[in-house]
Short mmCIF file of C-alpha atoms in Angstrom, two decimals:
data_model
loop_
_atom_site.label_atom_id
_atom_site.label_comp_id
_atom_site.label_asym_id
_atom_site.label_seq_id
_atom_site.Cartn_x
_atom_site.Cartn_y
_atom_site.Cartn_z
CA MET A 1 64.18 305.21 279.39
CA ALA A 2 62.92 308.22 277.44
CA GLY A 3 66.15 310.19 278.10
CA PRO A 4 68.73 307.75 276.67
CA SER A 5 66.45 306.85 273.73
CA LEU A 6 66.06 310.49 272.81
CA THR A 7 69.82 311.05 273.15
CA ILE A 8 70.52 308.07 270.87
CA PHE A 9 67.90 309.35 268.43
CA PHE A 10 69.45 312.82 268.26
CA LEU A 11 73.00 311.44 268.07
CA SER A 12 71.90 309.22 265.15
CA LEU A 13 70.25 312.20 263.47
CA LEU A 14 73.45 314.20 263.90
CA PHE A 15 75.47 311.31 262.49
CA PHE A 16 73.30 310.97 259.42
CA CYS A 17 73.23 314.72 258.88
CA ALA A 18 77.03 314.73 259.05
CA ILE A 19 77.22 311.90 256.48
CA SER A 20 74.78 313.65 254.21
CA GLU A 21 76.74 316.90 254.55
CA ALA A 22 80.02 315.15 253.79
CA SER A 23 78.63 313.27 250.80
CA LYS A 24 77.02 316.29 249.13
CA CYS A 25 80.25 316.96 247.27
CA SER A 26 81.77 313.50 247.48
CA VAL A 27 81.70 310.62 245.03
CA LYS A 28 81.76 308.10 247.87
CA GLY A 29 78.56 306.28 248.63
CA LEU A 30 76.77 307.28 245.43
CA PRO A 31 75.03 304.47 243.59
CA GLU A 32 76.66 303.51 240.29
CA VAL A 33 73.34 303.91 238.43
CA ARG A 34 71.37 307.00 239.40
CA ASN A 35 67.77 307.96 238.72
CA ILE A 36 68.03 311.37 237.08
CA SER A 37 64.60 312.40 238.46
CA ALA A 38 65.89 311.79 241.99
CA LEU A 39 69.01 313.95 241.60
CA PRO A 40 69.10 317.42 243.20
CA GLN A 41 67.49 320.11 241.06
CA SER A 42 67.62 323.84 241.63
CA ASN A 43 67.19 327.17 239.88
CA TYR A 44 70.10 328.68 241.84
CA GLY A 45 68.15 331.89 242.16
CA ARG A 46 67.75 332.23 238.39
CA GLY A 47 64.11 332.55 237.40
CA GLY A 48 62.87 330.09 234.82
CA LEU A 49 65.77 327.65 235.17
CA ALA A 50 65.80 324.11 236.53
CA HIS A 51 69.31 322.63 236.58
CA THR A 52 70.40 319.09 237.42
CA THR A 53 74.01 317.96 237.24
CA VAL A 54 73.52 314.51 235.69
CA ALA A 55 77.22 313.62 235.75
CA GLY A 56 79.57 316.12 237.29
CA SER A 57 83.20 316.63 238.09
CA LEU A 58 82.76 317.81 241.66
CA LEU A 59 79.68 315.70 242.39
CA HIS A 60 80.58 312.46 240.65
CA GLY A 61 84.33 312.49 240.18
CA LEU A 62 84.50 313.06 236.42
CA LYS A 63 87.57 314.87 235.15
CA GLU A 64 87.01 315.34 231.41
CA VAL A 65 83.29 315.68 230.71
CA GLU A 66 80.17 316.81 232.50
CA VAL A 67 76.47 316.38 231.64
CA TRP A 68 73.61 318.64 232.76
CA LEU A 69 69.85 318.53 232.32
CA GLN A 70 68.38 322.01 232.06
CA THR A 71 64.80 323.19 231.65
CA PHE A 72 64.00 326.77 230.67
CA SER A 73 60.48 328.09 231.09
CA PRO A 74 59.05 330.31 228.31
CA GLY A 75 61.01 333.55 228.01
CA SER A 76 63.99 332.38 230.07
CA GLY A 77 67.44 331.34 228.93
CA THR A 78 71.14 331.41 229.61
CA PRO A 79 73.06 334.66 229.94
CA ILE A 80 75.16 335.75 226.96
CA HIS A 81 78.39 333.97 227.80
CA ARG A 82 81.50 332.11 226.66
CA HIS A 83 83.74 329.44 228.13
CA SER A 84 87.02 327.87 227.10
CA CYS A 85 85.55 324.39 226.80
CA GLU A 86 83.52 322.56 224.18
CA GLU A 87 79.77 322.30 224.66
CA VAL A 88 77.21 320.06 222.97
CA PHE A 89 73.44 320.50 223.31
CA VAL A 90 70.78 317.88 222.68
CA VAL A 91 67.27 319.36 222.73
CA LEU A 92 64.91 316.91 224.42
CA LYS A 93 61.70 318.96 224.53
CA GLY A 94 60.34 322.27 223.32
CA SER A 95 61.97 324.77 221.03
CA GLY A 96 63.83 328.05 221.16
CA THR A 97 66.64 330.08 219.71
CA LEU A 98 70.42 329.79 219.73
CA TYR A 99 72.28 333.08 219.41
CA LEU A 100 75.90 332.51 218.43
CA ALA A 101 78.68 335.02 217.81
CA PRO A 102 82.09 333.73 216.82
CA ALA A 103 84.64 335.00 219.34
CA SER A 104 86.87 336.21 216.55
CA HIS A 105 84.52 339.09 215.78
CA GLU A 106 86.58 342.17 216.54
CA LYS A 107 86.88 342.98 220.25
CA SER A 108 83.34 342.10 221.28
CA PRO A 109 80.95 339.32 220.27
CA GLY A 110 78.95 341.59 217.93
CA LYS A 111 75.50 340.89 216.50
CA PRO A 112 74.96 337.14 216.85
CA GLN A 113 73.61 334.74 214.26
CA GLU A 114 70.22 333.25 215.18
CA PHE A 115 69.30 329.59 214.79
CA SER A 116 66.02 327.84 215.52
CA ILE A 117 66.43 324.88 217.86
CA PHE A 118 63.80 322.17 218.28
CA ALA A 119 63.09 318.84 219.97
CA ASN A 120 65.52 316.15 218.83
CA SER A 121 68.00 318.67 217.43
CA THR A 122 71.64 319.08 218.37
CA PHE A 123 74.26 321.79 218.09
CA HIS A 124 77.62 322.56 219.58
CA ILE A 125 79.39 325.69 220.71
CA PRO A 126 83.01 326.09 219.67
CA VAL A 127 85.51 326.96 222.39
CA ASN A 128 85.20 330.63 223.46
CA ASP A 129 82.37 331.56 221.06
CA ALA A 130 79.91 333.85 222.88
CA HIS A 131 76.40 332.40 222.83
CA GLN A 132 72.98 332.37 224.43
CA VAL A 133 70.22 329.77 224.40
CA ARG A 134 66.69 331.06 224.99
CA ASN A 135 63.25 329.54 225.20
CA THR A 136 61.53 331.80 222.68
CA ASN A 137 58.45 329.56 222.54
CA GLU A 138 55.86 331.04 224.87
CA HIS A 139 53.82 327.84 225.07
CA GLU A 140 56.14 325.18 226.48
CA ASP A 141 59.32 324.48 228.41
CA LEU A 142 62.63 324.03 226.61
CA GLN A 143 64.56 321.03 227.96
CA VAL A 144 68.15 320.33 226.96
CA LEU A 145 70.93 317.93 227.81
CA VAL A 146 74.21 319.82 227.92
CA VAL A 147 77.67 318.26 227.64
CA ILE A 148 80.78 320.25 228.46
CA SER A 149 84.46 319.40 228.45
CA ARG A 150 87.09 320.62 230.95
CA PRO A 151 84.86 320.74 234.01
CA PRO A 152 84.14 322.55 236.26
CA VAL A 153 82.86 325.21 233.89
CA LYS A 154 84.34 328.73 233.99
CA VAL A 155 81.89 331.20 232.53
CA PHE A 156 82.47 334.74 231.26
CA THR A 157 79.18 336.64 230.95
CA TYR A 158 78.29 339.68 228.81
CA GLU A 159 75.59 342.25 229.57
CA ASN A 160 75.01 342.62 225.85
CA TRP A 161 76.57 341.53 222.56
CA PHE A 162 78.66 344.68 222.24
CA VAL A 163 80.49 344.49 225.58
CA PRO A 164 84.22 343.99 224.84
CA HIS A 165 85.51 340.46 225.46
CA ALA A 166 87.95 341.94 227.96
CA ALA A 167 85.04 343.39 229.98
CA ALA A 168 83.11 340.09 230.23
CA LYS A 169 82.54 339.09 233.86
CA LEU A 170 83.98 335.87 235.23
CA LYS A 171 81.52 333.71 237.19
CA PHE A 172 83.55 330.93 238.81
CA PRO A 173 82.72 328.64 240.40
CA TYR A 174 79.35 328.51 238.63
CA TYR A 175 76.16 328.30 240.71
CA TRP A 176 75.92 324.52 240.83
CA ASP A 177 79.59 324.11 241.73
CA GLU A 178 79.69 326.83 244.36
CA GLU A 179 78.99 324.60 247.34
CA CYS A 180 81.70 322.17 246.36
CA LEU A 181 84.36 324.53 245.04
CA GLU A 182 85.10 327.52 247.21
CA ASP A 183 88.30 329.49 247.58
CA GLU A 184 89.64 328.24 244.25
CA PRO A 185 91.85 330.79 242.45
CA PRO A 186 90.01 332.31 239.46
CA PRO A 187 91.06 330.88 236.09
CA ARG A 188 93.01 332.93 233.57
CA ASP A 189 91.00 334.44 230.70
CA GLU A 190 92.06 332.86 227.43
CA LEU A 191 90.80 335.64 225.15
CA MET B 1 72.10 320.08 171.94
CA ALA B 2 71.77 316.68 173.57
CA GLY B 3 75.52 316.11 173.60
CA PRO B 4 76.60 319.25 175.51
CA SER B 5 73.59 319.00 177.87
CA LEU B 6 74.42 315.45 178.78
CA THR B 7 78.08 316.37 179.27
CA ILE B 8 77.07 319.23 181.55
CA PHE B 9 74.68 316.92 183.41
CA PHE B 10 77.37 314.29 184.02
CA LEU B 11 79.96 316.90 184.94
CA SER B 12 77.49 318.39 187.46
CA LEU B 13 76.80 314.90 188.84
CA LEU B 14 80.53 314.30 189.19
CA PHE B 15 80.91 317.68 190.90
CA PHE B 16 78.13 317.01 193.42
CA CYS B 17 79.40 313.46 194.07
CA ALA B 18 82.84 314.92 194.75
CA ILE B 19 81.35 317.50 197.16
CA SER B 20 79.28 314.87 198.90
CA GLU B 21 82.31 312.58 199.15
CA ALA B 22 84.47 315.37 200.53
CA SER B 23 81.87 316.53 203.04
CA LYS B 24 81.12 313.07 204.48
CA CYS B 25 84.00 313.53 206.89
CA SER B 26 84.19 317.30 206.84
CA VAL B 27 82.72 319.90 209.14
CA LYS B 28 82.28 322.35 206.27
CA GLY B 29 78.79 322.91 205.01
CA LEU B 30 77.02 321.25 207.93
CA PRO B 31 74.14 323.22 209.42
CA GLU B 32 74.82 324.61 212.90
CA VAL B 33 71.63 323.01 214.28
CA ARG B 34 71.06 319.43 213.10
CA ASN B 35 67.98 317.23 213.28
CA ILE B 36 69.20 314.08 215.03
CA SER B 37 66.63 311.93 213.21
CA ALA B 38 68.09 313.05 209.88
CA LEU B 39 71.70 312.17 210.78
CA PRO B 40 73.26 309.00 209.31
CA GLN B 41 72.40 305.85 211.26
CA SER B 42 73.94 302.42 210.81
CA ASN B 43 74.49 299.12 212.57
CA TYR B 44 77.99 298.79 211.09
CA GLY B 45 77.39 295.09 210.58
CA ARG B 46 76.59 294.54 214.25
CA GLY B 47 73.19 292.91 214.71
CA GLY B 48 70.81 294.70 217.04
CA LEU B 49 72.65 298.03 217.04
CA ALA B 50 71.63 301.38 215.60
CA HIS B 51 74.34 304.03 216.01
CA THR B 52 74.20 307.75 215.25
CA THR B 53 77.10 310.10 215.91
CA VAL B 54 75.19 313.09 217.29
CA ALA B 55 78.28 315.26 217.75
CA GLY B 56 81.58 313.79 216.63
CA SER B 57 85.22 314.65 216.38
CA LEU B 58 85.75 313.48 212.82
CA LEU B 59 82.27 314.38 211.58
CA HIS B 60 81.69 317.67 213.35
CA GLY B 61 85.09 318.95 214.37
CA LEU B 62 84.90 318.40 218.13
CA LYS B 63 88.18 317.77 219.87
CA GLU B 64 87.29 317.04 223.50
CA VAL B 65 83.88 315.35 223.67
CA GLU B 66 81.67 313.23 221.47
CA VAL B 67 77.99 312.29 221.77
CA TRP B 68 76.34 309.19 220.31
CA LEU B 69 72.76 307.94 220.19
CA GLN B 70 72.60 304.14 220.32
CA THR B 71 69.66 301.76 220.25
CA PHE B 72 70.05 298.10 221.19
CA SER B 73 67.34 295.62 220.30
CA PRO B 74 66.41 292.97 222.91
CA GLY B 75 69.34 290.62 223.57
CA SER B 76 71.96 292.85 221.95
CA GLY B 77 74.60 295.04 223.55
CA THR B 78 78.15 296.30 223.42
CA PRO B 79 81.13 293.97 223.47
CA ILE B 80 83.02 293.61 226.73
CA HIS B 81 85.48 296.46 226.32
CA ARG B 82 87.52 299.26 227.85
CA HIS B 83 88.85 302.62 226.66
CA SER B 84 91.15 305.22 228.11
CA CYS B 85 88.51 307.94 228.10
CA GLU B 86 85.60 308.84 230.34
CA GLU B 87 82.12 307.75 229.30
CA VAL B 88 78.72 308.89 230.56
CA PHE B 89 75.45 307.15 229.67
CA VAL B 90 71.96 308.61 229.84
CA VAL B 91 69.27 305.97 229.33
CA LEU B 92 66.46 307.46 227.23
CA LYS B 93 64.25 304.40 226.72
CA GLY B 94 63.98 300.79 227.82
CA SER B 95 66.06 298.97 230.40
CA GLY B 96 68.97 296.59 230.62
CA THR B 97 72.09 295.67 232.52
CA LEU B 98 75.45 297.30 233.04
CA TYR B 99 78.32 294.89 233.71
CA LEU B 100 81.30 296.68 235.19
CA ALA B 101 84.68 295.32 236.28
CA PRO B 102 87.23 297.73 237.72
CA ALA B 103 90.39 297.50 235.63
CA SER B 104 92.49 297.13 238.74
CA HIS B 105 91.21 293.56 239.25
CA GLU B 106 94.34 291.45 238.87
CA LYS B 107 95.46 290.90 235.28
CA SER B 108 92.02 290.48 233.72
CA PRO B 109 88.66 292.19 234.29
CA GLY B 110 87.30 289.29 236.37
CA LYS B 111 83.65 288.67 237.25
CA PRO B 112 81.86 291.96 236.75
CA GLN B 113 79.39 293.66 239.04
CA GLU B 114 75.87 293.87 237.60
CA PHE B 115 73.64 296.93 237.75
CA SER B 116 70.09 297.41 236.51
CA ILE B 117 69.76 300.38 234.17
CA PHE B 118 66.43 301.99 233.30
CA ALA B 119 64.81 304.88 231.45
CA ASN B 120 65.92 308.23 232.86
CA SER B 121 68.91 306.73 234.65
CA THR B 122 72.56 307.69 234.27
CA PHE B 123 75.89 306.08 235.00
CA HIS B 124 79.50 306.63 234.03
CA ILE B 125 82.41 304.37 233.26
CA PRO B 126 85.74 305.26 234.83
CA VAL B 127 88.76 305.40 232.51
CA ASN B 128 89.94 301.90 231.53
CA ASP B 129 87.32 299.95 233.50
CA ALA B 130 86.13 296.98 231.42
CA HIS B 131 82.37 297.07 230.91
CA GLN B 132 79.44 295.92 228.83
CA VAL B 133 75.95 297.37 228.39
CA ARG B 134 73.26 294.91 227.32
CA ASN B 135 69.56 295.10 226.58
CA THR B 136 68.41 292.31 228.88
CA ASN B 137 64.75 293.29 228.52
CA GLU B 138 63.23 291.05 225.87
CA HIS B 139 60.24 293.30 225.27
CA GLU B 140 61.64 296.65 224.15
CA ASP B 141 64.61 298.49 222.70
CA LEU B 142 67.22 300.07 224.95
CA GLN B 143 68.13 303.58 223.82
CA VAL B 144 71.05 305.49 225.30
CA LEU B 145 72.87 308.75 224.79
CA VAL B 146 76.59 308.18 225.21
CA VAL B 147 79.17 310.86 225.95
CA ILE B 148 82.88 310.14 225.65
CA SER B 149 85.97 312.26 226.18
CA ARG B 150 89.19 312.12 224.14
CA PRO B 151 87.63 311.28 220.76
CA PRO B 152 87.94 309.39 218.48
CA VAL B 153 87.36 306.38 220.74
CA LYS B 154 90.00 303.66 220.93
CA VAL B 155 88.39 300.42 222.09
CA PHE B 156 90.02 297.30 223.52
CA THR B 157 87.62 294.33 223.40
CA TYR B 158 87.57 291.11 225.45
CA GLU B 159 86.11 287.76 224.38
CA ASN B 160 85.18 287.11 228.00
CA TRP B 161 85.75 288.61 231.44
CA PHE B 162 88.78 286.40 232.14
CA VAL B 163 90.87 287.33 229.10
CA PRO B 164 94.01 289.12 230.36
CA HIS B 165 94.03 292.90 229.85
CA ALA B 166 97.18 292.46 227.77
CA ALA B 167 95.31 290.12 225.38
CA ALA B 168 92.38 292.49 224.78
CA LYS B 169 92.03 293.32 221.10
CA LEU B 170 92.40 296.89 219.86
CA LYS B 171 89.65 298.07 217.50
CA PHE B 172 90.77 301.42 216.11
CA PRO B 173 89.40 303.31 214.35
CA TYR B 174 85.99 302.17 215.60
CA TYR B 175 83.29 301.28 213.07
CA TRP B 176 81.72 304.73 212.82
CA ASP B 177 85.09 306.45 212.46
CA GLU B 178 86.55 304.02 209.92
CA GLU B 179 85.54 305.93 206.81
CA CYS B 180 87.03 309.15 208.13
CA LEU B 181 90.12 307.88 209.90
CA GLU B 182 92.19 305.41 207.91
CA ASP B 183 95.91 304.75 208.06
CA GLU B 184 96.20 306.30 211.53
CA PRO B 185 98.89 304.64 213.68
CA PRO B 186 97.29 302.50 216.42
CA PRO B 187 97.25 304.11 219.87
CA ARG B 188 99.43 302.85 222.69
CA ASP B 189 97.72 300.63 225.27
CA GLU B 190 97.66 302.40 228.63
CA LEU B 191 97.16 299.28 230.76
#
């Protein structure tokens, strides 16, 4: 009886693996209320980052908004980047610095303004303004909730603040959407 | 010298009152990074509620998303309602119950499904699904961050789950937008 039992066991395993594979990017079968601590978390190969898609377009079927939980270890942060969607930050823990350069500055972002950010603070990034959020506090993690409109996000990154807007590099789909959104035509740059 | 000084004092007072009046619903002059604890909070005449617009369309110039911080004391909650925008909740503290009735149920919401919600959980409300969030934990406050799309919110409320969709009552502008959005034509019902 060992043979058939083992076959059934492996067939079941295959079945459940197939379900889990299919549901990774599917809204079907997800519980309505989800424990954020139990959601997938990854650094997507970016040192110092822990990203969780709390409510996502590709993962959870949202079309107009998306919510992320991100933790940056001391010294880490986002790239300098812009996107043609609105973004709101709520700082849950830690502190750091927001660098913000209005997109209208000449042909490149230019020297950004610097703002201190802190636990229980909020700020938003206007559409297409180049910005960077960094954990500039060497003693603790910076944890933020991030809200974006027009998901999935299409990010243009800059190597520095003086790279022309036209030379910013498109990263689409972004790391956390890559598994669920392949072979999509790249979006048009709006700048 | 008392006369001119007093005149100048009252003129200055008038000037600052005028500025403060003008900036209540204006994005101008607001700091880029805001302390959430220092933002206006009110219950808008609704017992058990404390509402703060963390990032708003009328208050902060957002066009696509809005973020609120809401605290419900034990026994309190939202009305039964629906809106033609997406909504994401992140539960920060406490616990409670989500009541959710898909809008497609016949001509009225009908008996809702019930879900336990808890600290560090998240859920979202599909467009036009009637729902209610209540603090059903008698021992502590329920605190949630709420994200909506398509601000300012246009809410249709129900006295109970069996009121026909067509008889739901429009509340627009909603309490926290009333001061900044008067004399706007009511939106069209999408159901």
